[in-house]
PDB file of C-alpha atoms in Angstrom:
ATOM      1  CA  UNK A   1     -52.609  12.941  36.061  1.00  0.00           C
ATOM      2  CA  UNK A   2     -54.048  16.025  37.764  1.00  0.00           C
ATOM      3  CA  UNK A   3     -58.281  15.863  38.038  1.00  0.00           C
ATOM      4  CA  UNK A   4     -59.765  19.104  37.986  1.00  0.00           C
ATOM      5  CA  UNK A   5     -63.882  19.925  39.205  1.00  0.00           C
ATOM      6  CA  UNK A   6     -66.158  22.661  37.680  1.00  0.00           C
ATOM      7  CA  UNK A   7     -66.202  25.574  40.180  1.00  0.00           C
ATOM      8  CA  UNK A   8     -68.170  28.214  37.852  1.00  0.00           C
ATOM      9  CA  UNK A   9     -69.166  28.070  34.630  1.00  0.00           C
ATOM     10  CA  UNK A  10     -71.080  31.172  32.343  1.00  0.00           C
ATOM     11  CA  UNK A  11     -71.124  32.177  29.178  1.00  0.00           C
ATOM     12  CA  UNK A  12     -67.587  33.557  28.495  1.00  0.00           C
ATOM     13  CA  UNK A  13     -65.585  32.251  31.335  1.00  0.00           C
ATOM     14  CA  UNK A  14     -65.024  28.826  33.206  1.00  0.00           C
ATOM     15  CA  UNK A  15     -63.512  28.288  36.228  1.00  0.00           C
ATOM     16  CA  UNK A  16     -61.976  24.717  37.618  1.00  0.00           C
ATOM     17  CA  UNK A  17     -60.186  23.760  40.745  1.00  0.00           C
ATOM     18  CA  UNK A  18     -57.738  21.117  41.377  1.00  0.00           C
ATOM     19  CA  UNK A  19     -58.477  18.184  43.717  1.00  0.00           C
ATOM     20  CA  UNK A  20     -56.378  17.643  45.963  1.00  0.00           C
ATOM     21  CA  UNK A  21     -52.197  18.805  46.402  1.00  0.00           C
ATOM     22  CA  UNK A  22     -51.504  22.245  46.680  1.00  0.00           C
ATOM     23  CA  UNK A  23     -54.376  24.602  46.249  1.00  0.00           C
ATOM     24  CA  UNK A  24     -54.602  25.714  42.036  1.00  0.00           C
ATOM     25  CA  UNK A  25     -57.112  27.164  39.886  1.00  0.00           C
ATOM     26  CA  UNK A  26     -57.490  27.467  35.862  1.00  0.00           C
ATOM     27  CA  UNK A  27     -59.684  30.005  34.434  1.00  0.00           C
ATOM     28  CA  UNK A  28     -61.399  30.364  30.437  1.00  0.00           C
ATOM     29  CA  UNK A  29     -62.494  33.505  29.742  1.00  0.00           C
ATOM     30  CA  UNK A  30     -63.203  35.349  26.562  1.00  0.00           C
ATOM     31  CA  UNK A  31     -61.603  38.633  26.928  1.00  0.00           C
ATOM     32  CA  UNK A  32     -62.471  41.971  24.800  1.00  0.00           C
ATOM     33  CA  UNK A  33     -61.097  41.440  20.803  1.00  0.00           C
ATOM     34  CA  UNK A  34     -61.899  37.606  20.638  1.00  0.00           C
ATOM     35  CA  UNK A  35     -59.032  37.356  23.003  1.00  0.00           C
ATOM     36  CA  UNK A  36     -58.877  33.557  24.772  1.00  0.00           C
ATOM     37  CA  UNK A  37     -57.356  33.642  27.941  1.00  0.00           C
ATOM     38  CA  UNK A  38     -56.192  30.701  29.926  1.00  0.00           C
ATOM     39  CA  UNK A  39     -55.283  31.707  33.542  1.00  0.00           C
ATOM     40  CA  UNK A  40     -54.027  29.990  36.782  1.00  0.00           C
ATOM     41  CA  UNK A  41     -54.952  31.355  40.057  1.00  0.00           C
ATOM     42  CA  UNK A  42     -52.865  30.957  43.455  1.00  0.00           C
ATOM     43  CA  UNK A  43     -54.207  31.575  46.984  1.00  0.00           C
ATOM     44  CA  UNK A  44     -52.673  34.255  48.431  1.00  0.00           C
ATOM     45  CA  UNK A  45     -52.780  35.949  51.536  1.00  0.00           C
ATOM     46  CA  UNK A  46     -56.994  33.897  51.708  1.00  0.00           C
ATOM     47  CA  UNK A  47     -57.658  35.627  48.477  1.00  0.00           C
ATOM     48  CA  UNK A  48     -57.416  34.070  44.697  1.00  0.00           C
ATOM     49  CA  UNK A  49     -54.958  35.675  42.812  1.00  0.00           C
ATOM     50  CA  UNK A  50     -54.457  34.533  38.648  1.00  0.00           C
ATOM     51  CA  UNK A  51     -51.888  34.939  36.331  1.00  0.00           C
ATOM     52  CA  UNK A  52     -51.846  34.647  32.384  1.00  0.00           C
ATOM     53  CA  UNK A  53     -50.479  31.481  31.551  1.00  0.00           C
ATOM     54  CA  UNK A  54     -51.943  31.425  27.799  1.00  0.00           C
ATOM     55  CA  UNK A  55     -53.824  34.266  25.208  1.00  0.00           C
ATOM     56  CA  UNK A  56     -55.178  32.984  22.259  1.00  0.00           C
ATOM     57  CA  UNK A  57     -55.842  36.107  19.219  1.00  0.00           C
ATOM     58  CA  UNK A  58     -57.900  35.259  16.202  1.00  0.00           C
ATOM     59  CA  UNK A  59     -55.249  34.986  13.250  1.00  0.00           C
ATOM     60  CA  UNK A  60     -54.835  38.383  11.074  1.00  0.00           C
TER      61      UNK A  60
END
């Protein structure tokens, strides 16, 4: 199974990064609205560049 270490972590976000393989990282934020977001992040071109992979919204 992939192992992931703590890169950042504050009070509304958290950011891992995958040891070893191909370069990956996962980002927690709170967003505005109670919005959850789950993110993964590529390198590209030297610079980290994430994607949505998950938002969670707080039920109706």
């Amino acid at each position: 199974s992939d192992q992931y270490v703590v890169v950042e972590v504050g009070n509304e976000r958290m950011l891992l990064e995958k040891i070893g393989g191909d370069p990956l990282r996962v980002v927690w934020e709170k967003r505005p609205g109670s919005v959850l977001a789950v993110a993964r992040g590529t390198q590209k071109d030297g610079a980290w560049v994430f994607s949505d992979l998950f938002l969670f919204k707080p039920a109706p």
